[in-house]
């Protein structure tokens, strides 16, 4: 009997690259049919808070909130080095030495006075900003793709950008204040976990592992047959050019996407722990990964 699985992921090239073979049955999915729910990551975070989806992309910034209902799969995560969110501005707040207070470079009132556009309350980007700069409290939530424009027209003082915007902001004359990924790596000596793929705990463990295996095969297919998935990537890429799409994929799809391994799992646990210690995240169950 055929079984439908709802699968949430973003239209960004890293996700469409990984899941193309799965949702289009370019690999043998046996009796499973994956119904794609393609939304920006903060919308997916909100759906997870309601428990709407069987399997979904999540920001690590929201995972602790839904950990009672979802387990993290071994395959499909976005985790790596030099891939963190960027805090940008139209103004020149540089130079910034990592580890020093941002307020030293923005005047007496400090970071508290900055109005910052963020790509969603529950994004990992906002979690990192809150961990490192808890005094940054004047935030405005918006869809990630709108942030560059509001920084340009100075509706906000700074913007926290994710996804492909890290490849385009300089072309628009915007300047980097801080790379959150570099700061994380400097402080923790671990790769930065940005997002994961989670499966509903109500799904039978045998099926959970089958889904995990199929996601692995879908990613492997994309690595081995990139020309067969790129049309699907382009359809959802919001008019992104091929160079930016490729940069995006190379940055966010890597060995940790295929399987988290011990290093990837430890990095996720560390981020969740630091978020909890900072009073930003609730505690999590003992088991958070599919076994």
mmCIF file of N, CA, C and O in Angstrom, residues 33-123:
data_model
loop_
_atom_site.group_PDB
_atom_site.id
_atom_site.type_symbol
_atom_site.label_atom_id
_atom_site.label_comp_id
_atom_site.label_asym_id
_atom_site.label_seq_id
_atom_site.Cartn_x
_atom_site.Cartn_y
_atom_site.Cartn_z
ATOM 1 N N UNK A 33 5.551 7.960 -0.973
ATOM 2 C CA UNK A 33 5.413 9.116 -1.847
ATOM 3 C C UNK A 33 5.556 10.367 -0.984
ATOM 4 O O UNK A 33 4.819 10.551 -0.016
ATOM 5 N N UNK A 34 6.511 11.205 -1.344
ATOM 6 C CA UNK A 34 6.797 12.397 -0.559
ATOM 7 C C UNK A 34 6.105 13.603 -1.175
ATOM 8 O O UNK A 34 6.347 13.955 -2.325
ATOM 9 N N UNK A 35 5.244 14.216 -0.395
ATOM 10 C CA UNK A 35 4.507 15.398 -0.835
ATOM 11 C C UNK A 35 5.267 16.645 -0.374
ATOM 12 O O UNK A 35 5.321 16.938 0.829
ATOM 13 N N UNK A 36 5.868 17.396 -1.290
ATOM 14 C CA UNK A 36 6.667 18.552 -0.874
ATOM 15 C C UNK A 36 5.797 19.710 -0.379
ATOM 16 O O UNK A 36 4.764 20.028 -0.961
ATOM 17 N N UNK A 37 6.234 20.308 0.708
ATOM 18 C CA UNK A 37 5.649 21.540 1.227
ATOM 19 C C UNK A 37 6.786 22.546 1.237
ATOM 20 O O UNK A 37 7.645 22.526 2.113
ATOM 21 N N UNK A 38 6.823 23.417 0.226
ATOM 22 C CA UNK A 38 7.977 24.290 0.009
ATOM 23 C C UNK A 38 7.653 25.694 0.515
ATOM 24 O O UNK A 38 6.792 26.389 -0.030
ATOM 25 N N UNK A 39 8.331 26.082 1.595
ATOM 26 C CA UNK A 39 8.109 27.375 2.244
ATOM 27 C C UNK A 39 9.442 27.920 2.745
ATOM 28 O O UNK A 39 10.410 27.169 2.883
ATOM 29 N N UNK A 40 9.485 29.213 3.040
ATOM 30 C CA UNK A 40 10.692 29.747 3.656
ATOM 31 C C UNK A 40 10.855 29.117 5.037
ATOM 32 O O UNK A 40 9.890 28.618 5.640
ATOM 33 N N UNK A 41 12.083 29.120 5.551
ATOM 34 C CA UNK A 41 12.393 28.329 6.735
ATOM 35 C C UNK A 41 11.593 28.772 7.961
ATOM 36 O O UNK A 41 11.199 27.930 8.780
ATOM 37 N N UNK A 42 11.313 30.062 8.118
ATOM 38 C CA UNK A 42 10.560 30.482 9.293
ATOM 39 C C UNK A 42 9.116 29.991 9.229
ATOM 40 O O UNK A 42 8.530 29.638 10.258
ATOM 41 N N UNK A 43 8.529 29.914 8.029
ATOM 42 C CA UNK A 43 7.189 29.334 7.891
ATOM 43 C C UNK A 43 7.214 27.858 8.271
ATOM 44 O O UNK A 43 6.305 27.353 8.949
ATOM 45 N N UNK A 44 8.267 27.151 7.864
ATOM 46 C CA UNK A 44 8.413 25.743 8.245
ATOM 47 C C UNK A 44 8.583 25.603 9.756
ATOM 48 O O UNK A 44 8.045 24.674 10.369
ATOM 49 N N UNK A 45 9.328 26.526 10.362
ATOM 50 C CA UNK A 45 9.464 26.503 11.821
ATOM 51 C C UNK A 45 8.099 26.622 12.494
ATOM 52 O O UNK A 45 7.805 25.908 13.464
ATOM 53 N N UNK A 46 7.274 27.523 11.983
ATOM 54 C CA UNK A 46 5.941 27.714 12.561
ATOM 55 C C UNK A 46 5.073 26.467 12.376
ATOM 56 O O UNK A 46 4.317 26.079 13.273
ATOM 57 N N UNK A 47 5.193 25.820 11.211
ATOM 58 C CA UNK A 47 4.442 24.580 10.976
ATOM 59 C C UNK A 47 4.879 23.489 11.947
ATOM 60 O O UNK A 47 4.057 22.710 12.442
ATOM 61 N N UNK A 48 6.178 23.439 12.223
ATOM 62 C CA UNK A 48 6.680 22.435 13.168
ATOM 63 C C UNK A 48 6.155 22.690 14.577
ATOM 64 O O UNK A 48 5.870 21.740 15.324
ATOM 65 N N UNK A 49 6.037 23.943 14.940
ATOM 66 C CA UNK A 49 5.483 24.269 16.260
ATOM 67 C C UNK A 49 4.060 23.745 16.397
ATOM 68 O O UNK A 49 3.615 23.406 17.498
ATOM 69 N N UNK A 50 3.351 23.656 15.283
ATOM 70 C CA UNK A 50 1.978 23.116 15.286
ATOM 71 C C UNK A 50 1.962 21.615 15.022
ATOM 72 O O UNK A 50 0.902 20.988 15.094
ATOM 73 N N UNK A 51 3.113 21.043 14.676
ATOM 74 C CA UNK A 51 3.169 19.606 14.376
ATOM 75 C C UNK A 51 2.504 19.248 13.067
ATOM 76 O O UNK A 51 1.986 18.141 12.908
ATOM 77 N N UNK A 52 2.540 20.154 12.087
ATOM 78 C CA UNK A 52 1.791 19.964 10.844
ATOM 79 C C UNK A 52 2.387 18.909 9.911
ATOM 80 O O UNK A 52 1.644 18.297 9.126
ATOM 81 N N UNK A 53 3.709 18.717 9.933
ATOM 82 C CA UNK A 53 4.375 17.933 8.906
ATOM 83 C C UNK A 53 4.996 16.651 9.459
ATOM 84 O O UNK A 53 5.406 16.590 10.619
ATOM 85 N N UNK A 54 5.059 15.634 8.583
ATOM 86 C CA UNK A 54 5.688 14.364 8.973
ATOM 87 C C UNK A 54 7.203 14.518 9.082
ATOM 88 O O UNK A 54 7.828 14.040 10.031
ATOM 89 N N UNK A 55 7.774 15.167 8.078
ATOM 90 C CA UNK A 55 9.223 15.388 8.011
ATOM 91 C C UNK A 55 9.428 16.827 7.569
ATOM 92 O O UNK A 55 8.717 17.310 6.684
ATOM 93 N N UNK A 56 10.384 17.519 8.180
ATOM 94 C CA UNK A 56 10.542 18.929 7.804
ATOM 95 C C UNK A 56 11.931 19.463 8.080
ATOM 96 O O UNK A 56 12.612 19.028 9.002
ATOM 97 N N UNK A 57 12.329 20.422 7.260
ATOM 98 C CA UNK A 57 13.515 21.238 7.530
ATOM 99 C C UNK A 57 13.185 22.141 8.710
ATOM 100 O O UNK A 57 12.101 22.714 8.786
ATOM 101 N N UNK A 58 14.145 22.279 9.627
ATOM 102 C CA UNK A 58 13.968 23.136 10.791
ATOM 103 C C UNK A 58 15.224 23.942 11.038
ATOM 104 O O UNK A 58 16.334 23.464 10.820
ATOM 105 N N UNK A 59 15.062 25.144 11.537
ATOM 106 C CA UNK A 59 16.185 25.862 12.109
ATOM 107 C C UNK A 59 16.533 25.208 13.439
ATOM 108 O O UNK A 59 15.642 24.793 14.188
ATOM 109 N N UNK A 60 17.818 25.160 13.765
ATOM 110 C CA UNK A 60 18.188 24.669 15.086
ATOM 111 C C UNK A 60 17.671 25.603 16.168
ATOM 112 O O UNK A 60 17.486 25.200 17.320
ATOM 113 N N UNK A 61 17.406 26.853 15.780
ATOM 114 C CA UNK A 61 16.852 27.801 16.730
ATOM 115 C C UNK A 61 15.460 27.441 17.217
ATOM 116 O O UNK A 61 15.034 27.920 18.267
ATOM 117 N N UNK A 62 14.744 26.605 16.498
ATOM 118 C CA UNK A 62 13.400 26.204 16.924
ATOM 119 C C UNK A 62 13.366 24.759 17.411
ATOM 120 O O UNK A 62 12.398 24.349 18.059
ATOM 121 N N UNK A 63 14.398 23.984 17.127
ATOM 122 C CA UNK A 63 14.295 22.546 17.416
ATOM 123 C C UNK A 63 13.970 22.257 18.881
ATOM 124 O O UNK A 63 13.144 21.385 19.181
ATOM 125 N N UNK A 64 14.611 22.976 19.803
ATOM 126 C CA UNK A 64 14.345 22.708 21.220
ATOM 127 C C UNK A 64 12.870 22.897 21.562
ATOM 128 O O UNK A 64 12.335 22.206 22.438
ATOM 129 N N UNK A 65 12.210 23.818 20.845
ATOM 130 C CA UNK A 65 10.788 24.079 21.099
ATOM 131 C C UNK A 65 9.904 22.904 20.664
ATOM 132 O O UNK A 65 8.788 22.752 21.178
ATOM 133 N N UNK A 66 10.385 22.105 19.718
ATOM 134 C CA UNK A 66 9.556 21.028 19.163
ATOM 135 C C UNK A 66 10.166 19.654 19.406
ATOM 136 O O UNK A 66 9.698 18.664 18.861
ATOM 137 N N UNK A 67 11.198 19.593 20.242
ATOM 138 C CA UNK A 67 11.933 18.332 20.418
ATOM 139 C C UNK A 67 11.099 17.218 21.043
ATOM 140 O O UNK A 67 11.417 16.042 20.871
ATOM 141 N N UNK A 68 10.030 17.566 21.733
ATOM 142 C CA UNK A 68 9.152 16.535 22.283
ATOM 143 C C UNK A 68 8.379 15.827 21.177
ATOM 144 O O UNK A 68 7.917 14.692 21.365
ATOM 145 N N UNK A 69 8.252 16.468 20.008
ATOM 146 C CA UNK A 69 7.464 15.910 18.910
ATOM 147 C C UNK A 69 8.290 15.460 17.710
ATOM 148 O O UNK A 69 7.788 14.723 16.866
ATOM 149 N N UNK A 70 9.563 15.891 17.627
ATOM 150 C CA UNK A 70 10.384 15.578 16.451
ATOM 151 C C UNK A 70 11.766 15.063 16.855
ATOM 152 O O UNK A 70 12.343 15.521 17.843
ATOM 153 N N UNK A 71 12.270 14.140 16.054
ATOM 154 C CA UNK A 71 13.634 13.639 16.159
ATOM 155 C C UNK A 71 14.437 14.131 14.961
ATOM 156 O O UNK A 71 13.906 14.274 13.858
ATOM 157 N N UNK A 72 15.721 14.356 15.157
ATOM 158 C CA UNK A 72 16.590 14.810 14.080
ATOM 159 C C UNK A 72 17.115 13.611 13.291
ATOM 160 O O UNK A 72 17.634 12.652 13.873
ATOM 161 N N UNK A 73 16.966 13.672 11.977
ATOM 162 C CA UNK A 73 17.474 12.610 11.112
ATOM 163 C C UNK A 73 18.977 12.775 10.907
ATOM 164 O O UNK A 73 19.534 13.858 11.056
ATOM 165 N N UNK A 74 19.634 11.692 10.549
ATOM 166 C CA UNK A 74 21.073 11.713 10.318
ATOM 167 C C UNK A 74 21.430 12.435 9.021
ATOM 168 O O UNK A 74 22.523 12.991 8.898
ATOM 169 N N UNK A 75 20.526 12.426 8.056
ATOM 170 C CA UNK A 75 20.791 13.018 6.746
ATOM 171 C C UNK A 75 19.937 14.261 6.527
ATOM 172 O O UNK A 75 18.822 14.363 7.039
ATOM 173 N N UNK A 76 20.500 15.199 5.745
ATOM 174 C CA UNK A 76 19.735 16.365 5.328
ATOM 175 C C UNK A 76 20.046 17.664 6.049
ATOM 176 O O UNK A 76 19.491 18.703 5.703
ATOM 177 N N UNK A 77 20.940 17.634 7.025
ATOM 178 C CA UNK A 77 21.212 18.845 7.799
ATOM 179 C C UNK A 77 22.056 19.849 7.019
ATOM 180 O O UNK A 77 22.765 19.498 6.076
ATOM 181 N N UNK A 78 21.967 21.107 7.447
ATOM 182 C CA UNK A 78 22.842 22.165 6.938
ATOM 183 C C UNK A 78 23.796 22.520 8.072
ATOM 184 O O UNK A 78 23.385 23.101 9.081
ATOM 185 N N UNK A 79 25.055 22.162 7.905
ATOM 186 C CA UNK A 79 26.029 22.308 8.974
ATOM 187 C C UNK A 79 27.406 22.360 8.334
ATOM 188 O O UNK A 79 27.689 21.599 7.406
ATOM 189 N N UNK A 80 28.253 23.266 8.791
ATOM 190 C CA UNK A 80 29.571 23.328 8.179
ATOM 191 C C UNK A 80 30.406 24.460 8.717
ATOM 192 O O UNK A 80 30.123 25.009 9.792
ATOM 193 N N UNK A 81 31.425 24.830 7.972
ATOM 194 C CA UNK A 81 32.336 25.893 8.367
ATOM 195 C C UNK A 81 32.253 27.038 7.357
ATOM 196 O O UNK A 81 31.991 26.830 6.188
ATOM 197 N N UNK A 82 32.467 28.247 7.868
ATOM 198 C CA UNK A 82 32.407 29.452 7.026
ATOM 199 C C UNK A 82 31.062 29.590 6.308
ATOM 200 O O UNK A 82 31.008 29.975 5.140
ATOM 201 N N UNK A 83 29.985 29.245 7.005
ATOM 202 C CA UNK A 83 28.667 29.272 6.368
ATOM 203 C C UNK A 83 27.635 30.005 7.220
ATOM 204 O O UNK A 83 26.448 29.833 7.045
ATOM 205 N N UNK A 84 28.107 30.794 8.164
ATOM 206 C CA UNK A 84 27.182 31.382 9.114
ATOM 207 C C UNK A 84 26.422 32.592 8.612
ATOM 208 O O UNK A 84 26.762 33.190 7.580
ATOM 209 N N UNK A 85 25.382 33.001 9.351
ATOM 210 C CA UNK A 85 24.642 34.227 9.035
ATOM 211 C C UNK A 85 25.564 35.436 9.155
ATOM 212 O O UNK A 85 26.500 35.448 9.961
ATOM 213 N N UNK A 86 25.286 36.456 8.370
ATOM 214 C CA UNK A 86 26.085 37.678 8.386
ATOM 215 C C UNK A 86 25.246 38.839 8.900
ATOM 216 O O UNK A 86 24.089 39.008 8.503
ATOM 217 N N UNK A 87 25.840 39.639 9.760
ATOM 218 C CA UNK A 87 25.225 40.888 10.173
ATOM 219 C C UNK A 87 25.787 41.982 9.277
ATOM 220 O O UNK A 87 27.011 42.194 9.234
ATOM 221 N N UNK A 88 24.917 42.651 8.545
ATOM 222 C CA UNK A 88 25.361 43.630 7.548
ATOM 223 C C UNK A 88 24.714 44.989 7.789
ATOM 224 O O UNK A 88 23.712 45.102 8.504
ATOM 225 N N UNK A 89 25.288 46.008 7.174
ATOM 226 C CA UNK A 89 24.734 47.352 7.282
ATOM 227 C C UNK A 89 25.119 48.167 6.052
ATOM 228 O O UNK A 89 26.034 47.811 5.312
ATOM 229 N N UNK A 90 24.416 49.264 5.852
ATOM 230 C CA UNK A 90 24.801 50.223 4.819
ATOM 231 C C UNK A 90 25.920 51.114 5.349
ATOM 232 O O UNK A 90 26.722 51.657 4.598
ATOM 233 N N UNK A 91 25.971 51.235 6.683
ATOM 234 C CA UNK A 91 26.983 52.056 7.330
ATOM 235 C C UNK A 91 28.243 51.225 7.574
ATOM 236 O O UNK A 91 28.218 49.994 7.532
ATOM 237 N N UNK A 92 29.313 51.909 7.863
ATOM 238 C CA UNK A 92 30.582 51.233 8.095
ATOM 239 C C UNK A 92 30.840 51.153 9.597
ATOM 240 O O UNK A 92 31.249 52.117 10.229
ATOM 241 N N UNK A 93 30.585 49.960 10.172
ATOM 242 C CA UNK A 93 30.835 49.728 11.584
ATOM 243 C C UNK A 93 32.166 49.000 11.815
ATOM 244 O O UNK A 93 32.470 48.601 12.913
ATOM 245 N N UNK A 94 32.924 48.751 10.753
ATOM 246 C CA UNK A 94 34.179 48.031 10.873
ATOM 247 C C UNK A 94 35.278 49.005 11.304
ATOM 248 O O UNK A 94 35.134 50.218 11.188
ATOM 249 N N UNK A 95 36.433 48.534 11.792
ATOM 250 C CA UNK A 95 36.741 47.121 11.944
ATOM 251 C C UNK A 95 36.110 46.533 13.199
ATOM 252 O O UNK A 95 35.876 47.243 14.156
ATOM 253 N N UNK A 96 35.894 45.242 13.191
ATOM 254 C CA UNK A 96 35.358 44.546 14.350
ATOM 255 C C UNK A 96 36.261 43.383 14.677
ATOM 256 O O UNK A 96 36.462 42.504 13.853
ATOM 257 N N UNK A 97 36.811 43.379 15.839
ATOM 258 C CA UNK A 97 37.639 42.260 16.274
ATOM 259 C C UNK A 97 36.749 41.258 16.989
ATOM 260 O O UNK A 97 36.067 41.596 17.945
ATOM 261 N N UNK A 98 36.714 40.011 16.511
ATOM 262 C CA UNK A 98 35.870 38.996 17.129
ATOM 263 C C UNK A 98 36.209 38.867 18.603
ATOM 264 O O UNK A 98 37.356 38.849 19.005
ATOM 265 N N UNK A 99 35.168 38.728 19.379
ATOM 266 C CA UNK A 99 35.349 38.584 20.805
ATOM 267 C C UNK A 99 35.225 39.910 21.540
ATOM 268 O O UNK A 99 35.057 39.934 22.749
ATOM 269 N N UNK A 100 35.318 41.022 20.829
ATOM 270 C CA UNK A 100 35.130 42.320 21.454
ATOM 271 C C UNK A 100 33.671 42.734 21.316
ATOM 272 O O UNK A 100 32.949 42.264 20.449
ATOM 273 N N UNK A 101 33.247 43.632 22.159
ATOM 274 C CA UNK A 101 31.856 44.068 22.129
ATOM 275 C C UNK A 101 31.574 44.890 20.877
ATOM 276 O O UNK A 101 32.313 45.803 20.541
ATOM 277 N N UNK A 102 30.485 44.553 20.211
ATOM 278 C CA UNK A 102 30.088 45.298 19.020
ATOM 279 C C UNK A 102 29.850 46.773 19.350
ATOM 280 O O UNK A 102 30.091 47.650 18.530
ATOM 281 N N UNK A 103 29.433 47.028 20.567
ATOM 282 C CA UNK A 103 29.076 48.405 20.932
ATOM 283 C C UNK A 103 30.264 49.346 20.865
ATOM 284 O O UNK A 103 30.102 50.557 20.756
ATOM 285 N N UNK A 104 31.488 48.846 20.914
ATOM 286 C CA UNK A 104 32.676 49.693 20.840
ATOM 287 C C UNK A 104 32.773 50.411 19.493
ATOM 288 O O UNK A 104 33.463 51.406 19.364
ATOM 289 N N UNK A 105 32.064 49.880 18.498
ATOM 290 C CA UNK A 105 32.190 50.435 17.157
ATOM 291 C C UNK A 105 30.930 51.134 16.671
ATOM 292 O O UNK A 105 30.865 51.556 15.538
ATOM 293 N N UNK A 106 29.927 51.273 17.542
ATOM 294 C CA UNK A 106 28.682 51.893 17.068
ATOM 295 C C UNK A 106 28.194 53.014 17.972
ATOM 296 O O UNK A 106 27.049 53.415 17.905
ATOM 297 N N UNK A 107 29.065 53.523 18.830
ATOM 298 C CA UNK A 107 28.682 54.668 19.634
ATOM 299 C C UNK A 107 28.327 54.316 21.057
ATOM 300 O O UNK A 107 28.273 53.151 21.441
ATOM 301 N N UNK A 108 28.059 55.340 21.831
ATOM 302 C CA UNK A 108 27.888 55.151 23.264
ATOM 303 C C UNK A 108 26.681 54.303 23.629
ATOM 304 O O UNK A 108 26.686 53.599 24.624
ATOM 305 N N UNK A 109 25.633 54.411 22.852
ATOM 306 C CA UNK A 109 24.416 53.686 23.220
ATOM 307 C C UNK A 109 24.497 52.204 22.905
ATOM 308 O O UNK A 109 23.676 51.419 23.357
ATOM 309 N N UNK A 110 25.488 51.822 22.110
ATOM 310 C CA UNK A 110 25.745 50.411 21.906
ATOM 311 C C UNK A 110 24.745 49.719 21.006
ATOM 312 O O UNK A 110 23.888 50.322 20.371
ATOM 313 N N UNK A 111 24.879 48.383 20.959
ATOM 314 C CA UNK A 111 24.071 47.574 20.064
ATOM 315 C C UNK A 111 22.591 47.635 20.412
ATOM 316 O O UNK A 111 21.733 47.386 19.570
ATOM 317 N N UNK A 112 22.284 47.972 21.647
ATOM 318 C CA UNK A 112 20.882 48.089 22.059
ATOM 319 C C UNK A 112 20.117 49.089 21.196
ATOM 320 O O UNK A 112 18.912 48.956 20.983
ATOM 321 N N UNK A 113 20.831 50.081 20.694
ATOM 322 C CA UNK A 113 20.161 51.126 19.914
ATOM 323 C C UNK A 113 19.933 50.727 18.458
ATOM 324 O O UNK A 113 19.186 51.389 17.740
ATOM 325 N N UNK A 114 20.579 49.680 18.009
ATOM 326 C CA UNK A 114 20.453 49.269 16.612
ATOM 327 C C UNK A 114 19.108 48.599 16.346
ATOM 328 O O UNK A 114 18.699 47.690 17.065
ATOM 329 N N UNK A 115 18.449 49.020 15.282
ATOM 330 C CA UNK A 115 17.267 48.315 14.800
ATOM 331 C C UNK A 115 17.750 47.296 13.781
ATOM 332 O O UNK A 115 18.320 47.653 12.754
ATOM 333 N N UNK A 116 17.524 46.009 14.077
ATOM 334 C CA UNK A 116 18.087 44.925 13.271
ATOM 335 C C UNK A 116 16.980 44.094 12.649
ATOM 336 O O UNK A 116 16.075 43.616 13.346
ATOM 337 N N UNK A 117 17.042 43.910 11.347
ATOM 338 C CA UNK A 117 16.103 43.024 10.659
ATOM 339 C C UNK A 117 16.613 41.597 10.780
ATOM 340 O O UNK A 117 17.779 41.309 10.493
ATOM 341 N N UNK A 118 15.753 40.692 11.223
ATOM 342 C CA UNK A 118 16.116 39.281 11.372
ATOM 343 C C UNK A 118 15.187 38.419 10.535
ATOM 344 O O UNK A 118 14.043 38.794 10.269
ATOM 345 N N UNK A 119 15.666 37.227 10.100
ATOM 346 C CA UNK A 119 14.850 36.375 9.222
ATOM 347 C C UNK A 119 13.873 35.474 9.966
ATOM 348 O O UNK A 119 13.451 34.453 9.445
ATOM 349 N N UNK A 120 13.509 35.857 11.191
ATOM 350 C CA UNK A 120 12.538 35.089 11.951
ATOM 351 C C UNK A 120 13.009 34.845 13.378
ATOM 352 O O UNK A 120 14.199 34.630 13.639
ATOM 353 N N UNK A 121 12.087 34.885 14.290
ATOM 354 C CA UNK A 121 12.383 34.700 15.713
ATOM 355 C C UNK A 121 13.054 33.369 15.992
ATOM 356 O O UNK A 121 13.953 33.268 16.836
ATOM 357 N N UNK A 122 12.609 32.315 15.298
ATOM 358 C CA UNK A 122 13.077 30.969 15.620
ATOM 359 C C UNK A 122 14.229 30.493 14.740
ATOM 360 O O UNK A 122 14.617 29.337 14.810
ATOM 361 N N UNK A 123 14.781 31.374 13.915
ATOM 362 C CA UNK A 123 15.894 30.961 13.066
ATOM 363 C C UNK A 123 17.163 30.795 13.892
ATOM 364 O O UNK A 123 17.340 31.420 14.944
#
